[in-house]
PDB file of C-alpha atoms in Angstrom:
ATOM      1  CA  UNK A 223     -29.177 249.195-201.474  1.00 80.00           C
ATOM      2  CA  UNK A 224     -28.499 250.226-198.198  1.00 89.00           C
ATOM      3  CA  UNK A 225     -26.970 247.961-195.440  1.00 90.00           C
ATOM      4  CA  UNK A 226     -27.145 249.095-191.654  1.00 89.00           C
ATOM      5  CA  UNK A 227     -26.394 247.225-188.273  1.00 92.00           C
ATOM      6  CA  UNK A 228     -28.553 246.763-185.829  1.00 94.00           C
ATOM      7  CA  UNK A 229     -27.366 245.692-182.260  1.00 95.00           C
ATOM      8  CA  UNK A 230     -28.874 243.377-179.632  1.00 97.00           C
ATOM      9  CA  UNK A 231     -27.900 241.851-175.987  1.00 97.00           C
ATOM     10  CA  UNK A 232     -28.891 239.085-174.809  1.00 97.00           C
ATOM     11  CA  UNK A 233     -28.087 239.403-171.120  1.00 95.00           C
ATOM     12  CA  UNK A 234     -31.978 238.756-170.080  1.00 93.00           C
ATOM     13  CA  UNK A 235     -31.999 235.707-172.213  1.00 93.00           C
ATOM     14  CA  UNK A 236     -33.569 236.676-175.330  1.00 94.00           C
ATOM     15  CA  UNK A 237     -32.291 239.692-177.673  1.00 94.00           C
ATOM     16  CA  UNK A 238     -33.235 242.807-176.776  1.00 95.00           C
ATOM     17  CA  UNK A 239     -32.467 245.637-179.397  1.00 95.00           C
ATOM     18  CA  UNK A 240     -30.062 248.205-178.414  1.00 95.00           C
ATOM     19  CA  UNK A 241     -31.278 251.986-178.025  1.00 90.00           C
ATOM     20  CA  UNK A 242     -29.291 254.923-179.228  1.00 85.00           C
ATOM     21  CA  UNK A 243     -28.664 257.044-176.309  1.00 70.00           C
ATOM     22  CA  UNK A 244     -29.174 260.769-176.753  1.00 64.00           C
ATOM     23  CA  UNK A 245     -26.363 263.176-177.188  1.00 55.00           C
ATOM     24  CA  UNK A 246     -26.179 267.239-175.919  1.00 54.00           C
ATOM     25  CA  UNK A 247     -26.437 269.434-178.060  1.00 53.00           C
ATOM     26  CA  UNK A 248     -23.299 270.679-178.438  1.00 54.00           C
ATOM     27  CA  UNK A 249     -21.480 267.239-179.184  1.00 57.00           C
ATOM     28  CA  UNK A 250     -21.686 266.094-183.318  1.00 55.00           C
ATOM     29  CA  UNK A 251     -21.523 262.846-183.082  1.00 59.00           C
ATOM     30  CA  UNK A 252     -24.730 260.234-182.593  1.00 64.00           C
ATOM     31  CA  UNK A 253     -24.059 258.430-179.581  1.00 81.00           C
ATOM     32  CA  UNK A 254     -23.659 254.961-179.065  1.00 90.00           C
ATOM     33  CA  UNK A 255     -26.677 252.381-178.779  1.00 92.00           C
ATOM     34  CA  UNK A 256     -26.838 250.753-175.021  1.00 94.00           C
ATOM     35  CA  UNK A 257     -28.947 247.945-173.458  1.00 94.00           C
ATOM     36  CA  UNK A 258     -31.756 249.448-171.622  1.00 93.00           C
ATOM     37  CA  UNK A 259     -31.600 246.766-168.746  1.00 94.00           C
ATOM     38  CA  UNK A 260     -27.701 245.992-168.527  1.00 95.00           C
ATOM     39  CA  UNK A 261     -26.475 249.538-170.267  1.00 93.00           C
ATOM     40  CA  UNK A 262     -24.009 247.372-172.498  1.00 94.00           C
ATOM     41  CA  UNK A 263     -23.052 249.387-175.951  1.00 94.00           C
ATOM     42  CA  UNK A 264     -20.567 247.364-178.486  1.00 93.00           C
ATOM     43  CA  UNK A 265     -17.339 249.053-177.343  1.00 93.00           C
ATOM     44  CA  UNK A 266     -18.263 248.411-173.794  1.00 93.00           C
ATOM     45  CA  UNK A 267     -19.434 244.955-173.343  1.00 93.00           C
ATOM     46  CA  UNK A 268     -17.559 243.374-170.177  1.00 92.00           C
ATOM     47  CA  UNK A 269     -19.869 240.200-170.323  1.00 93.00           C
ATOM     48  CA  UNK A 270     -19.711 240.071-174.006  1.00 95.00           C
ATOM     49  CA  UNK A 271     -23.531 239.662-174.770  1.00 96.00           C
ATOM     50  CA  UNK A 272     -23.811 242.368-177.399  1.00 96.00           C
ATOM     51  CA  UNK A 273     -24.040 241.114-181.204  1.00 96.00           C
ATOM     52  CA  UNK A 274     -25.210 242.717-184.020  1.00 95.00           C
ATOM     53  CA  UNK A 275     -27.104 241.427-187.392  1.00 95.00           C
ATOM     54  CA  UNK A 276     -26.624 243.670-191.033  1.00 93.00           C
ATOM     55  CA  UNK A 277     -29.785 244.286-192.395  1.00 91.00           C
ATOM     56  CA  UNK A 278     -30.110 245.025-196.137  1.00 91.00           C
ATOM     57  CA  UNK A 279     -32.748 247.669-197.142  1.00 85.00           C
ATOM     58  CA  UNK A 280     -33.336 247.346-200.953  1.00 83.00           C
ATOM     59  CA  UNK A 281     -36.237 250.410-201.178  1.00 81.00           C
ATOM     60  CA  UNK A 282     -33.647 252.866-202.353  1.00 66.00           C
TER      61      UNK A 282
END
């Protein structure tokens, strides 16, 4: 079983899932995922209208 997070803001409303923003090449890490209307991500979130469910995938 795997379990992995997936983010959402809800500044327009309604949840809108977060999108992992590309990284150059030369950095390692993944990125962060942002709001592609209010550009939110979970460790910047002034208006505080980014949550996140845990989603259990039992195919493995």
């Amino acid at each position: 079983m795997t379990v992995y997070r997936k983010w959402y803001c809800s500044c327009s409303g309604k949840p809108l899932e977060l999108e992992y923003q590309s990284t150059p090449p030369d950095e390692d890490e993944g990125g962060e995922p942002a709001c592609r209307r209010c550009g939110a991500t979970p460790s910047s979130d002034p208006r505080k209208t980014v949550r996140y469910e845990d989603v259990e995938n039992w195919d493995d």
